Amino acid sequence: MSADQRCRAGAADHPFQPSLSAAKKALQETGKLTIVALGSSTTAGSGASQAERSYPAVLEAELKRRLPDRDIKVVNKGIGGQSAYDMLLRIDADVIAEKPTIVIWQTVVNDAIRDVGEEKLAKILKKGIRKVENAGIDMVLMDLQWLPREDRYPKYEEYRAVLAKTAGELNVSVFPRHAMMKSWAKSNKFTEEELVGMDGLHMVDASYRCLAIRIADGLVSGLTGAKLDLAEGPKPTN
């Protein structure tokens, strides 16, 4: 099994099938796709050995490879340590101003660690989602990551539930990062060091690459209608 094929461990049980109506229309009409990756340390690439191995950088390379005749750009707007509220304040300048057709919002981990309040978090997420969607941009929320020792953060699951509930109420696509990483951990295809770094919190090169590959699988399928082959991924389209 290749290093990339192992990324799809558990994919059939935890599919990512985003609704991308705005992006699909724009891609068909203009041949262009701009994605803003909004987030905290996972998006910024904390734990990666170099910037080119952050998930947004790998995602851009994967999408360019799979959609070779399209003009594709993934803009990294990750700032380590930020809360959902910090990111809400940046949406106008860092998301809408870039005129993307998709935003991938990776958030809530820092809110869970700091226990900012579940009702407060739900309101912040709803404001951010509505602001993005009112601008005609497709929204994808990223679930929190799986951690080897989540018991360090007593309300981790409660905050994951806030994200899931909010996404369900507003009909927003969610990338199942937690379930995906848990499947990797159980698959015996990764060492623990390939999933989470020495700090027990941040992802590393191998897991960032797999994260990007799995996101690319869902995006390409949603944008082109290509049937997802869990062994190979969506086929490139001309």
Tab-separated table of C-alpha atoms in Angstrom, residues 97-228:
chain	number	residue	atom	x	y	z
A	97	ALA	CA	-11.851	40.107	0.313
A	98	GLU	CA	-10.098	37.162	-1.387
A	99	LYS	CA	-13.289	36.436	-3.378
A	100	PRO	CA	-13.108	32.665	-2.946
A	101	THR	CA	-15.822	30.204	-3.864
A	102	ILE	CA	-15.019	27.876	-0.933
A	103	VAL	CA	-13.856	28.519	2.618
A	104	ILE	CA	-12.652	25.675	4.828
A	105	TRP	CA	-13.074	26.827	8.416
A	106	GLN	CA	-10.921	24.882	10.879
A	107	THR	CA	-11.825	26.027	14.362
A	108	VAL	CA	-13.105	25.229	17.905
A	109	VAL	CA	-10.000	23.403	19.226
A	110	ASN	CA	-8.784	26.474	21.107
A	111	ASP	CA	-12.330	27.242	22.273
A	112	ALA	CA	-12.573	23.736	23.733
A	113	ILE	CA	-9.201	23.996	25.456
A	114	ARG	CA	-10.135	27.369	26.976
A	115	ASP	CA	-13.790	26.407	27.643
A	116	VAL	CA	-15.146	29.680	26.239
A	117	GLY	CA	-18.776	28.606	26.656
A	118	GLU	CA	-20.824	26.362	24.417
A	119	GLU	CA	-23.702	28.787	23.776
A	120	LYS	CA	-21.262	31.582	23.012
A	121	LEU	CA	-19.389	29.372	20.567
A	122	ALA	CA	-22.591	28.368	18.762
A	123	LYS	CA	-23.520	32.031	18.242
A	124	ILE	CA	-20.043	32.835	16.897
A	125	LEU	CA	-20.089	29.916	14.465
A	126	LYS	CA	-23.544	30.862	13.203
A	127	LYS	CA	-22.485	34.467	12.622
A	128	GLY	CA	-19.409	33.349	10.694
A	129	ILE	CA	-21.268	30.819	8.578
A	130	ARG	CA	-24.012	33.287	7.661
A	131	LYS	CA	-21.500	36.006	6.816
A	132	VAL	CA	-19.657	33.667	4.444
A	133	GLU	CA	-22.778	32.222	2.850
A	134	ASN	CA	-24.340	35.680	2.396
A	135	ALA	CA	-21.263	36.510	0.323
A	136	GLY	CA	-22.071	33.602	-2.010
A	137	ILE	CA	-19.221	31.400	-0.743
A	138	ASP	CA	-19.541	27.669	-0.035
A	139	MET	CA	-18.673	26.813	3.565
A	140	VAL	CA	-16.982	23.677	4.847
A	141	LEU	CA	-16.427	23.298	8.583
A	142	MET	CA	-13.594	21.058	9.762
A	143	ASP	CA	-14.249	18.847	12.761
A	144	LEU	CA	-11.778	18.925	15.638
A	145	GLN	CA	-8.820	16.595	15.458
A	146	TRP	CA	-8.494	13.290	17.255
A	147	LEU	CA	-5.960	13.454	20.067
A	148	PRO	CA	-4.195	10.570	21.815
A	149	ARG	CA	-5.099	12.144	25.181
A	150	GLU	CA	-8.326	14.075	24.795
A	151	ASP	CA	-8.999	13.572	28.517
A	152	ARG	CA	-6.639	16.485	29.094
A	153	TYR	CA	-9.521	18.669	27.873
A	154	PRO	CA	-12.637	17.602	29.841
A	155	LYS	CA	-15.209	19.266	27.547
A	156	TYR	CA	-13.611	18.344	24.216
A	157	GLU	CA	-16.526	16.170	23.090
A	158	GLU	CA	-19.087	18.769	24.151
A	159	TYR	CA	-17.424	21.363	21.939
A	160	ARG	CA	-17.243	18.916	19.053
A	161	ALA	CA	-20.978	18.453	19.500
A	162	VAL	CA	-21.551	22.223	19.269
A	163	LEU	CA	-19.785	22.312	15.914
A	164	ALA	CA	-21.756	19.319	14.625
A	165	LYS	CA	-25.099	20.670	15.838
A	166	THR	CA	-24.482	24.118	14.391
A	167	ALA	CA	-23.466	22.653	11.038
A	168	GLY	CA	-26.586	20.485	11.012
A	169	GLU	CA	-28.881	23.394	11.829
A	170	LEU	CA	-27.429	25.533	9.041
A	171	ASN	CA	-26.942	22.652	6.574
A	172	VAL	CA	-23.176	23.126	6.354
A	173	SER	CA	-20.802	20.420	5.140
A	174	VAL	CA	-18.384	19.073	7.764
A	175	PHE	CA	-15.051	17.439	7.070
A	176	PRO	CA	-14.871	14.478	9.514
A	177	ARG	CA	-11.329	15.003	10.742
A	178	HIS	CA	-11.830	13.409	14.167
A	179	ALA	CA	-13.288	10.175	12.790
A	180	MET	CA	-10.701	10.138	10.014
A	181	MET	CA	-7.736	10.418	12.388
A	182	LYS	CA	-9.248	7.852	14.742
A	183	SER	CA	-9.525	5.440	11.805
A	184	TRP	CA	-5.885	6.078	10.951
A	185	ALA	CA	-4.857	5.353	14.528
A	186	LYS	CA	-6.778	2.062	14.526
A	187	SER	CA	-5.601	1.018	11.063
A	188	ASN	CA	-2.023	0.203	12.132
A	189	LYS	CA	-0.865	1.868	8.912
A	190	PHE	CA	0.608	4.843	10.774
A	191	THR	CA	2.960	5.181	13.683
A	192	GLU	CA	1.772	7.466	16.463
A	193	GLU	CA	4.529	9.909	15.514
A	194	GLU	CA	3.039	10.206	12.000
A	195	LEU	CA	-0.305	11.383	13.374
A	196	VAL	CA	0.463	13.809	16.186
A	197	GLY	CA	3.710	15.499	17.159
A	198	MET	CA	5.718	15.303	20.344
A	199	ASP	CA	3.482	17.917	21.991
A	200	GLY	CA	0.498	15.563	21.752
A	201	LEU	CA	-1.544	18.251	20.011
A	202	HIS	CA	-0.306	19.355	16.593
A	203	MET	CA	-0.353	17.314	13.398
A	204	VAL	CA	2.842	16.566	11.435
A	205	ASP	CA	3.893	16.101	7.801
A	206	ALA	CA	2.319	12.674	7.203
A	207	SER	CA	-1.023	13.537	8.809
A	208	TYR	CA	-1.159	16.948	7.110
A	209	ARG	CA	-0.622	15.269	3.752
A	210	CYS	CA	-3.363	12.738	4.422
A	211	LEU	CA	-5.672	15.491	5.631
A	212	ALA	CA	-5.166	17.344	2.352
A	213	ILE	CA	-5.650	14.208	0.260
A	214	ARG	CA	-8.931	13.369	1.955
A	215	ILE	CA	-10.192	16.936	1.574
A	216	ALA	CA	-9.174	16.879	-2.087
A	217	ASP	CA	-11.053	13.593	-2.585
A	218	GLY	CA	-14.285	15.179	-1.401
A	219	LEU	CA	-13.823	18.500	-3.169
A	220	VAL	CA	-13.036	16.950	-6.551
A	221	SER	CA	-15.972	14.587	-6.244
A	222	GLY	CA	-18.298	17.436	-5.265
A	223	LEU	CA	-17.055	19.778	-7.982
A	224	THR	CA	-16.923	17.377	-10.911
A	225	GLY	CA	-19.269	14.544	-10.005
A	226	ALA	CA	-16.361	12.108	-10.304
A	227	LYS	CA	-17.153	8.886	-8.484
A	228	LEU	CA	-14.866	8.431	-5.509
